[in-house]
């Protein structure tokens, strides 16, 4: 995966795309116009977006829940569910005032959604399928597509002064507008029935990407629907929900400064702990353990031994593969199917297991070297040593390919050590990637051990954040 474009919903292209989308649905009578009561801040003299309405969560009693979500328990909320709602702008209590808006009648799309999801996509992850079924069984209600705000994309019809497109409506259209900015051939991505579109999201967005956005696309009539929505559950941090507003997070720019050259370590740990079926936890101790015990001790150790032994005995030149033993054949058979296994797991969106399968190649290599002990044979049988190292180097080359989707920086580094500009994914599993006589590059450590004091510094930083949060929430007991 690579980053092809950075776009924002504040771009002119997006404003035009979202406006055109709204106008088409409006012209075709797909909206319902309704007058309703919404929260109004009299001090700030404005209606408030859900995110600017704060109150007590009815589920966990968190007093700082937002009008759209509680960041403590993760519940999706509406402003009316909050206890004692007040304005995040002024702190004032709120009143309700009548206002007119346009609604997308989601109830009219229930039949389509039931057939499309519940009958047509039973292969979706259980957490996604189950949440969709719960929403549909409860019955869908019309959802407002406009708001009374002074920022956002203006509703593009007469009589809508002071009203903008609701963020939940215009934000997913941003995927379309970003594709427009990326390529003039954008319709191939969004309107071609031969395109497979997949939405990678978190569980708090399942309803928007499985219920709301598909209903919008269906209403429009010109767009394809997602083939799958493999949503993850939540990844917590040291046992607590990640919250940027509470500074309870691992900030990427800080990580890159404090762990230079270790982008792939974070990628590896996040994939290994991916909450694919249930909530999971990121801890700094686990981060250290996976780096030291897996990346360094398994993957890095095998690569280093294979390259260093080749450097020692053959001046870094790939030796010839001689007569194979039965154990050699067993080892080669073990990794010949790796491509099919990894692809099957990736296509099923089981990224955690796919990365495990890639790491299994390194485990095979470590066991092979430990069992064959070429350093002992070097005194008596250099032909056998050459065969062992040839097989080991073919494994190393396969690792550079297998880990490319997961650890791109490390794969690039390993390719340089192998003095190979590139490998094609189609070559994964082959046993002749490095020809006899090929000159390898200079071996170096692929990964480095992370010491206890480095990890403790990160833990201490989070503990300081927790103390600061507790101090800000402190309330004196009444006398």
Tab-separated table of C-alpha atoms in Angstrom, residues 41-425:
chain	number	residue	atom	x	y	z
A	41	UNK	CA	-26.641	27.898	22.303
A	42	UNK	CA	-28.231	31.238	23.191
A	43	UNK	CA	-24.950	32.714	24.404
A	44	UNK	CA	-23.064	31.784	21.224
A	45	UNK	CA	-26.225	32.470	19.202
A	46	UNK	CA	-25.963	29.368	17.040
A	47	UNK	CA	-27.161	25.835	16.565
A	48	UNK	CA	-24.500	23.334	17.578
A	49	UNK	CA	-22.969	20.393	15.779
A	50	UNK	CA	-23.177	17.173	17.794
A	51	UNK	CA	-19.462	17.341	18.594
A	52	UNK	CA	-19.984	20.677	20.356
A	53	UNK	CA	-22.670	19.307	22.649
A	54	UNK	CA	-21.276	17.801	25.862
A	55	UNK	CA	-23.004	15.940	28.635
A	56	UNK	CA	-23.078	12.768	30.713
A	57	UNK	CA	-23.067	9.439	28.888
A	58	UNK	CA	-26.182	7.421	29.782
A	59	UNK	CA	-24.209	4.174	29.522
A	60	UNK	CA	-21.017	4.773	31.544
A	61	UNK	CA	-21.752	8.110	33.288
A	62	UNK	CA	-18.755	9.804	31.685
A	63	UNK	CA	-19.422	13.517	32.209
A	64	UNK	CA	-17.465	14.542	29.121
A	65	UNK	CA	-19.299	12.563	26.449
A	66	UNK	CA	-19.956	14.228	23.102
A	67	UNK	CA	-23.263	14.493	21.284
A	68	UNK	CA	-22.170	11.885	18.752
A	69	UNK	CA	-19.997	9.533	20.786
A	70	UNK	CA	-18.663	8.736	24.244
A	71	UNK	CA	-14.888	8.392	24.046
A	72	UNK	CA	-14.743	6.507	27.336
A	73	UNK	CA	-17.038	3.565	26.547
A	74	UNK	CA	-17.185	3.952	22.757
A	75	UNK	CA	-20.981	4.192	22.535
A	76	UNK	CA	-22.504	5.956	19.532
A	77	UNK	CA	-24.831	8.656	20.846
A	78	UNK	CA	-27.270	11.341	19.776
A	79	UNK	CA	-27.490	14.688	21.597
A	80	UNK	CA	-30.918	13.788	23.007
A	81	UNK	CA	-29.417	10.799	24.820
A	82	UNK	CA	-26.978	12.930	26.828
A	83	UNK	CA	-27.784	13.745	30.450
A	84	UNK	CA	-27.555	17.496	31.230
A	85	UNK	CA	-26.294	18.531	27.777
A	86	UNK	CA	-24.499	21.850	27.542
A	87	UNK	CA	-22.441	23.797	25.008
A	88	UNK	CA	-18.767	22.984	24.547
A	89	UNK	CA	-18.326	26.517	23.188
A	90	UNK	CA	-19.777	28.591	26.010
A	91	UNK	CA	-20.495	26.058	28.744
A	92	UNK	CA	-24.098	27.257	28.824
A	93	UNK	CA	-27.174	25.039	29.103
A	94	UNK	CA	-28.926	24.495	25.798
A	95	UNK	CA	-32.395	25.233	24.559
A	96	UNK	CA	-34.250	23.716	21.635
A	97	UNK	CA	-35.440	25.700	18.663
A	98	UNK	CA	-37.349	24.737	15.569
A	99	UNK	CA	-35.446	24.527	12.304
A	100	UNK	CA	-36.105	23.098	8.822
A	101	UNK	CA	-33.842	20.457	7.261
A	102	UNK	CA	-33.648	17.815	4.551
A	103	UNK	CA	-33.551	14.157	5.494
A	104	UNK	CA	-32.506	10.983	3.682
A	105	UNK	CA	-35.303	8.449	4.377
A	106	UNK	CA	-33.139	5.466	5.301
A	107	UNK	CA	-36.287	3.478	6.109
A	108	UNK	CA	-37.024	3.320	2.377
A	109	UNK	CA	-33.741	1.495	1.801
A	110	UNK	CA	-34.220	-1.200	4.439
A	111	UNK	CA	-35.327	-3.795	1.923
A	112	UNK	CA	-32.366	-3.114	-0.344
A	113	UNK	CA	-29.914	-3.222	2.603
A	114	UNK	CA	-31.332	-6.480	3.946
A	115	UNK	CA	-30.961	-8.189	0.600
A	116	UNK	CA	-27.552	-6.667	-0.149
A	117	UNK	CA	-25.957	-7.290	3.281
A	118	UNK	CA	-27.895	-9.974	5.142
A	119	UNK	CA	-28.471	-12.191	2.106
A	120	UNK	CA	-25.662	-11.179	-0.238
A	121	UNK	CA	-22.689	-10.713	2.098
A	122	UNK	CA	-22.800	-13.378	4.787
A	123	UNK	CA	-19.030	-13.692	4.369
A	124	UNK	CA	-18.444	-10.297	6.024
A	125	UNK	CA	-16.748	-10.256	9.395
A	126	UNK	CA	-19.154	-11.301	12.179
A	127	UNK	CA	-18.748	-7.969	13.997
A	128	UNK	CA	-19.719	-6.031	10.849
A	129	UNK	CA	-22.545	-8.327	9.794
A	130	UNK	CA	-23.924	-8.445	13.335
A	131	UNK	CA	-23.939	-4.686	13.792
A	132	UNK	CA	-25.646	-4.175	10.437
A	133	UNK	CA	-28.302	-6.756	11.352
A	134	UNK	CA	-28.921	-5.027	14.693
A	135	UNK	CA	-29.455	-1.652	13.001
A	136	UNK	CA	-31.804	-3.155	10.426
A	137	UNK	CA	-33.759	-5.168	13.002
A	138	UNK	CA	-34.286	-2.028	15.092
A	139	UNK	CA	-35.652	-0.229	12.044
A	140	UNK	CA	-33.992	2.667	10.220
A	141	UNK	CA	-35.152	6.269	10.577
A	142	UNK	CA	-34.784	9.282	8.255
A	143	UNK	CA	-31.464	11.052	8.859
A	144	UNK	CA	-30.845	14.779	8.413
A	145	UNK	CA	-28.435	15.721	5.633
A	146	UNK	CA	-28.204	19.404	6.548
A	147	UNK	CA	-27.305	21.474	9.627
A	148	UNK	CA	-27.518	25.068	10.852
A	149	UNK	CA	-23.845	26.007	10.971
A	150	UNK	CA	-21.613	28.803	9.724
A	151	UNK	CA	-18.931	26.426	8.399
A	152	UNK	CA	-19.205	23.641	5.872
A	153	UNK	CA	-20.511	23.250	2.335
A	154	UNK	CA	-23.635	25.403	1.823
A	155	UNK	CA	-26.799	23.518	0.936
A	156	UNK	CA	-27.003	24.264	-2.823
A	157	UNK	CA	-30.704	25.107	-3.136
A	158	UNK	CA	-32.749	28.282	-2.756
A	159	UNK	CA	-34.115	29.015	0.703
A	160	UNK	CA	-31.277	27.192	2.463
A	161	UNK	CA	-29.318	30.225	3.617
A	162	UNK	CA	-27.315	29.536	6.777
A	163	UNK	CA	-27.529	25.779	6.284
A	164	UNK	CA	-24.699	23.439	5.313
A	165	UNK	CA	-24.402	19.790	4.375
A	166	UNK	CA	-24.222	17.595	7.467
A	167	UNK	CA	-20.707	16.189	7.890
A	168	UNK	CA	-21.857	12.563	7.801
A	169	UNK	CA	-23.351	13.251	4.346
A	170	UNK	CA	-20.521	15.198	2.767
A	171	UNK	CA	-17.551	13.373	4.362
A	172	UNK	CA	-17.956	9.999	2.584
A	173	UNK	CA	-18.391	11.845	-0.704
A	174	UNK	CA	-14.826	12.942	0.003
A	175	UNK	CA	-13.664	9.501	-1.120
A	176	UNK	CA	-15.124	10.255	-4.532
A	177	UNK	CA	-13.711	13.780	-4.745
A	178	UNK	CA	-10.249	12.576	-3.641
A	179	UNK	CA	-10.309	10.034	-6.462
A	180	UNK	CA	-11.258	12.834	-8.854
A	181	UNK	CA	-8.182	14.751	-7.733
A	182	UNK	CA	-6.044	11.637	-8.139
A	183	UNK	CA	-6.966	10.759	-11.719
A	184	UNK	CA	-9.186	11.883	-14.604
A	185	UNK	CA	-10.108	8.197	-14.881
A	186	UNK	CA	-11.885	8.381	-11.504
A	187	UNK	CA	-15.161	6.879	-12.769
A	188	UNK	CA	-13.432	3.535	-13.321
A	189	UNK	CA	-12.978	3.350	-9.530
A	190	UNK	CA	-16.536	4.332	-8.633
A	191	UNK	CA	-18.823	3.441	-11.534
A	192	UNK	CA	-17.301	0.370	-13.199
A	193	UNK	CA	-19.062	-2.864	-12.234
A	194	UNK	CA	-15.741	-4.676	-12.663
A	195	UNK	CA	-14.162	-2.679	-9.837
A	196	UNK	CA	-13.875	-4.236	-6.388
A	197	UNK	CA	-14.241	-1.506	-3.759
A	198	UNK	CA	-13.321	-2.228	-0.137
A	199	UNK	CA	-13.754	0.079	2.875
A	200	UNK	CA	-11.180	-0.314	5.670
A	201	UNK	CA	-12.575	1.340	8.790
A	202	UNK	CA	-13.042	1.100	12.565
A	203	UNK	CA	-16.161	-0.312	14.182
A	204	UNK	CA	-17.496	3.120	15.164
A	205	UNK	CA	-17.947	3.849	11.447
A	206	UNK	CA	-19.670	0.599	10.464
A	207	UNK	CA	-23.115	2.180	10.339
A	208	UNK	CA	-21.936	4.981	8.059
A	209	UNK	CA	-20.054	2.759	5.604
A	210	UNK	CA	-22.508	-0.158	5.566
A	211	UNK	CA	-25.887	1.532	6.036
A	212	UNK	CA	-25.762	5.267	5.351
A	213	UNK	CA	-23.201	5.707	2.558
A	214	UNK	CA	-24.461	2.692	0.547
A	215	UNK	CA	-27.989	4.129	0.823
A	216	UNK	CA	-26.669	7.420	-0.563
A	217	UNK	CA	-24.935	5.612	-3.428
A	218	UNK	CA	-28.067	3.577	-4.126
A	219	UNK	CA	-30.189	6.732	-4.127
A	220	UNK	CA	-27.814	8.393	-6.577
A	221	UNK	CA	-27.935	5.382	-8.872
A	222	UNK	CA	-24.640	5.746	-10.746
A	223	UNK	CA	-22.156	4.324	-8.259
A	224	UNK	CA	-21.029	0.814	-7.340
A	225	UNK	CA	-21.287	-0.506	-3.773
A	226	UNK	CA	-18.450	-1.778	-1.571
A	227	UNK	CA	-17.657	-5.454	-1.953
A	228	UNK	CA	-16.554	-5.706	1.672
A	229	UNK	CA	-16.202	-3.540	4.771
A	230	UNK	CA	-13.632	-5.315	6.978
A	231	UNK	CA	-13.986	-3.084	10.042
A	232	UNK	CA	-11.687	-3.560	13.001
A	233	UNK	CA	-12.725	-3.352	16.628
A	234	UNK	CA	-10.992	-0.831	18.917
A	235	UNK	CA	-7.286	-0.822	19.715
A	236	UNK	CA	-6.780	0.478	23.242
A	237	UNK	CA	-3.598	1.937	24.701
A	238	UNK	CA	-2.266	0.489	27.960
A	239	UNK	CA	-5.750	-0.667	28.937
A	240	UNK	CA	-7.533	2.629	28.199
A	241	UNK	CA	-9.388	3.890	25.135
A	242	UNK	CA	-7.243	6.001	22.816
A	243	UNK	CA	-8.329	9.644	22.990
A	244	UNK	CA	-6.613	12.501	21.211
A	245	UNK	CA	-8.556	15.044	23.267
A	246	UNK	CA	-7.126	13.514	26.457
A	247	UNK	CA	-3.675	13.139	24.882
A	248	UNK	CA	-3.931	9.392	25.520
A	249	UNK	CA	-2.285	8.365	22.288
A	250	UNK	CA	0.983	7.463	20.616
A	251	UNK	CA	1.565	10.418	18.312
A	252	UNK	CA	3.174	9.365	15.053
A	253	UNK	CA	5.458	12.398	14.699
A	254	UNK	CA	6.785	11.800	18.227
A	255	UNK	CA	7.305	8.110	17.532
A	256	UNK	CA	9.292	8.860	14.373
A	257	UNK	CA	11.492	11.292	16.320
A	258	UNK	CA	12.045	8.948	19.259
A	259	UNK	CA	12.351	5.715	17.259
A	260	UNK	CA	14.189	6.771	14.085
A	261	UNK	CA	14.328	4.096	11.405
A	262	UNK	CA	11.811	1.904	13.233
A	263	UNK	CA	8.706	2.598	11.161
A	264	UNK	CA	8.343	-1.098	10.403
A	265	UNK	CA	8.509	-2.090	14.055
A	266	UNK	CA	5.350	-0.116	14.730
A	267	UNK	CA	3.723	-1.489	11.584
A	268	UNK	CA	4.575	-5.044	12.662
A	269	UNK	CA	3.238	-4.633	16.197
A	270	UNK	CA	0.040	-2.903	15.059
A	271	UNK	CA	-0.641	-5.662	12.543
A	272	UNK	CA	0.184	-8.402	15.073
A	273	UNK	CA	-2.241	-6.802	17.545
A	274	UNK	CA	-4.851	-5.777	14.978
A	275	UNK	CA	-8.311	-5.945	16.631
A	276	UNK	CA	-9.800	-7.873	13.720
A	277	UNK	CA	-12.433	-9.720	15.769
A	278	UNK	CA	-12.363	-8.127	19.228
A	279	UNK	CA	-10.886	-5.125	21.046
A	280	UNK	CA	-7.154	-5.413	21.627
A	281	UNK	CA	-4.513	-3.522	23.560
A	282	UNK	CA	-1.256	-1.819	22.593
A	283	UNK	CA	1.293	-1.798	25.402
A	284	UNK	CA	4.876	-0.634	25.266
A	285	UNK	CA	6.061	-3.847	26.952
A	286	UNK	CA	4.442	-5.917	24.198
A	287	UNK	CA	5.943	-3.556	21.606
A	288	UNK	CA	9.390	-4.263	23.062
A	289	UNK	CA	8.789	-8.010	23.315
A	290	UNK	CA	7.614	-8.361	19.723
A	291	UNK	CA	10.578	-6.362	18.478
A	292	UNK	CA	13.179	-8.217	20.530
A	293	UNK	CA	11.699	-11.735	20.465
A	294	UNK	CA	10.285	-11.831	16.938
A	295	UNK	CA	11.765	-9.203	14.618
A	296	UNK	CA	15.278	-9.372	16.121
A	297	UNK	CA	15.489	-12.949	17.441
A	298	UNK	CA	13.624	-14.685	14.614
A	299	UNK	CA	13.534	-12.668	11.373
A	300	UNK	CA	16.631	-10.533	11.865
A	301	UNK	CA	18.638	-13.376	13.390
A	302	UNK	CA	18.041	-15.714	10.463
A	303	UNK	CA	18.834	-13.066	7.862
A	304	UNK	CA	22.006	-12.022	9.667
A	305	UNK	CA	23.284	-15.572	10.099
A	306	UNK	CA	22.647	-16.519	6.476
A	307	UNK	CA	24.358	-13.391	5.109
A	308	UNK	CA	27.265	-13.391	7.571
A	309	UNK	CA	28.041	-17.069	6.961
A	310	UNK	CA	27.974	-16.466	3.210
A	311	UNK	CA	30.301	-13.504	3.688
A	312	UNK	CA	32.643	-15.576	5.856
A	313	UNK	CA	32.881	-18.691	3.706
A	314	UNK	CA	32.184	-17.381	0.185
A	315	UNK	CA	33.109	-13.670	0.287
A	316	UNK	CA	29.435	-12.759	-0.100
A	317	UNK	CA	28.920	-14.739	-3.305
A	318	UNK	CA	25.907	-17.068	-3.586
A	319	UNK	CA	27.319	-20.637	-3.566
A	320	UNK	CA	26.083	-23.426	-5.792
A	321	UNK	CA	23.339	-25.740	-4.611
A	322	UNK	CA	24.637	-29.294	-4.651
A	323	UNK	CA	22.906	-32.592	-4.049
A	324	UNK	CA	19.820	-32.231	-1.844
A	325	UNK	CA	19.157	-34.334	1.231
A	326	UNK	CA	15.695	-35.429	2.260
A	327	UNK	CA	15.719	-32.707	4.942
A	328	UNK	CA	16.607	-30.105	2.302
A	329	UNK	CA	13.606	-31.192	0.234
A	330	UNK	CA	11.325	-31.051	3.271
A	331	UNK	CA	12.503	-27.502	4.008
A	332	UNK	CA	12.003	-26.379	0.415
A	333	UNK	CA	8.524	-27.955	0.393
A	334	UNK	CA	7.616	-26.048	3.540
A	335	UNK	CA	7.868	-22.657	1.892
A	336	UNK	CA	6.870	-23.380	-1.687
A	337	UNK	CA	3.184	-22.776	-0.855
A	338	UNK	CA	3.763	-19.539	1.070
A	339	UNK	CA	2.453	-17.354	-1.766
A	340	UNK	CA	-0.894	-19.143	-1.928
A	341	UNK	CA	-1.239	-19.112	1.866
A	342	UNK	CA	-0.454	-15.404	2.269
A	343	UNK	CA	-2.695	-14.434	-0.646
A	344	UNK	CA	-5.601	-16.480	0.711
A	345	UNK	CA	-5.314	-14.748	4.081
A	346	UNK	CA	-4.922	-11.277	2.559
A	347	UNK	CA	-7.944	-11.799	0.328
A	348	UNK	CA	-9.934	-12.786	3.423
A	349	UNK	CA	-8.659	-9.598	5.170
A	350	UNK	CA	-6.902	-11.700	7.826
A	351	UNK	CA	-3.837	-9.488	7.900
A	352	UNK	CA	-2.674	-10.651	11.302
A	353	UNK	CA	-2.532	-14.288	10.179
A	354	UNK	CA	-0.964	-13.320	6.843
A	355	UNK	CA	1.900	-11.587	8.670
A	356	UNK	CA	2.301	-14.689	10.874
A	357	UNK	CA	2.628	-16.785	7.729
A	358	UNK	CA	5.387	-14.488	6.472
A	359	UNK	CA	7.192	-14.754	9.824
A	360	UNK	CA	6.897	-18.532	9.615
A	361	UNK	CA	9.386	-18.414	6.734
A	362	UNK	CA	11.996	-16.987	9.109
A	363	UNK	CA	11.187	-19.673	11.687
A	364	UNK	CA	11.701	-22.336	9.008
A	365	UNK	CA	15.037	-20.753	8.131
A	366	UNK	CA	16.227	-20.532	11.731
A	367	UNK	CA	15.357	-24.168	12.358
A	368	UNK	CA	17.054	-25.222	9.130
A	369	UNK	CA	20.330	-23.499	10.037
A	370	UNK	CA	20.207	-24.771	13.631
A	371	UNK	CA	19.613	-28.356	12.467
A	372	UNK	CA	22.180	-28.401	9.645
A	373	UNK	CA	24.947	-26.477	11.529
A	374	UNK	CA	26.992	-25.372	8.475
A	375	UNK	CA	29.634	-23.761	10.735
A	376	UNK	CA	30.584	-27.255	11.930
A	377	UNK	CA	30.613	-28.735	8.434
A	378	UNK	CA	32.936	-26.001	7.149
A	379	UNK	CA	35.985	-27.973	8.254
A	380	UNK	CA	35.086	-31.102	6.315
A	381	UNK	CA	32.425	-30.553	3.637
A	382	UNK	CA	32.306	-27.157	1.964
A	383	UNK	CA	30.088	-28.487	-0.831
A	384	UNK	CA	27.440	-29.302	1.755
A	385	UNK	CA	27.916	-25.874	3.370
A	386	UNK	CA	27.301	-24.284	-0.017
A	387	UNK	CA	24.051	-26.164	-0.469
A	388	UNK	CA	22.837	-25.196	3.014
A	389	UNK	CA	23.658	-21.524	2.477
A	390	UNK	CA	22.117	-21.487	-0.994
A	391	UNK	CA	18.834	-22.785	0.419
A	392	UNK	CA	19.070	-20.315	3.318
A	393	UNK	CA	19.674	-17.393	0.955
A	394	UNK	CA	16.680	-18.399	-1.183
A	395	UNK	CA	14.618	-18.269	2.003
A	396	UNK	CA	16.009	-14.812	2.801
A	397	UNK	CA	15.064	-13.588	-0.679
A	398	UNK	CA	11.556	-14.969	-0.198
A	399	UNK	CA	11.302	-13.107	3.099
A	400	UNK	CA	12.034	-9.832	1.294
A	401	UNK	CA	8.981	-10.505	-0.891
A	402	UNK	CA	6.661	-11.987	1.734
A	403	UNK	CA	7.129	-9.073	4.132
A	404	UNK	CA	6.792	-6.363	1.463
A	405	UNK	CA	3.089	-5.679	2.241
A	406	UNK	CA	3.784	-5.506	5.971
A	407	UNK	CA	7.324	-4.153	6.397
A	408	UNK	CA	8.142	-2.197	3.215
A	409	UNK	CA	11.136	-0.312	4.650
A	410	UNK	CA	12.753	-3.507	5.933
A	411	UNK	CA	12.111	-5.325	2.661
A	412	UNK	CA	13.804	-2.483	0.788
A	413	UNK	CA	16.759	-2.648	3.184
A	414	UNK	CA	16.988	-6.426	2.761
A	415	UNK	CA	16.888	-6.166	-1.026
A	416	UNK	CA	19.889	-3.829	-0.861
A	417	UNK	CA	21.752	-6.360	1.298
A	418	UNK	CA	20.944	-9.029	-1.276
A	419	UNK	CA	22.029	-6.647	-4.060
A	420	UNK	CA	18.748	-7.230	-5.840
A	421	UNK	CA	16.891	-4.175	-7.112
A	422	UNK	CA	13.483	-5.762	-6.971
A	423	UNK	CA	11.514	-8.968	-6.706
A	424	UNK	CA	8.094	-9.583	-8.168
A	425	UNK	CA	5.313	-10.850	-5.916
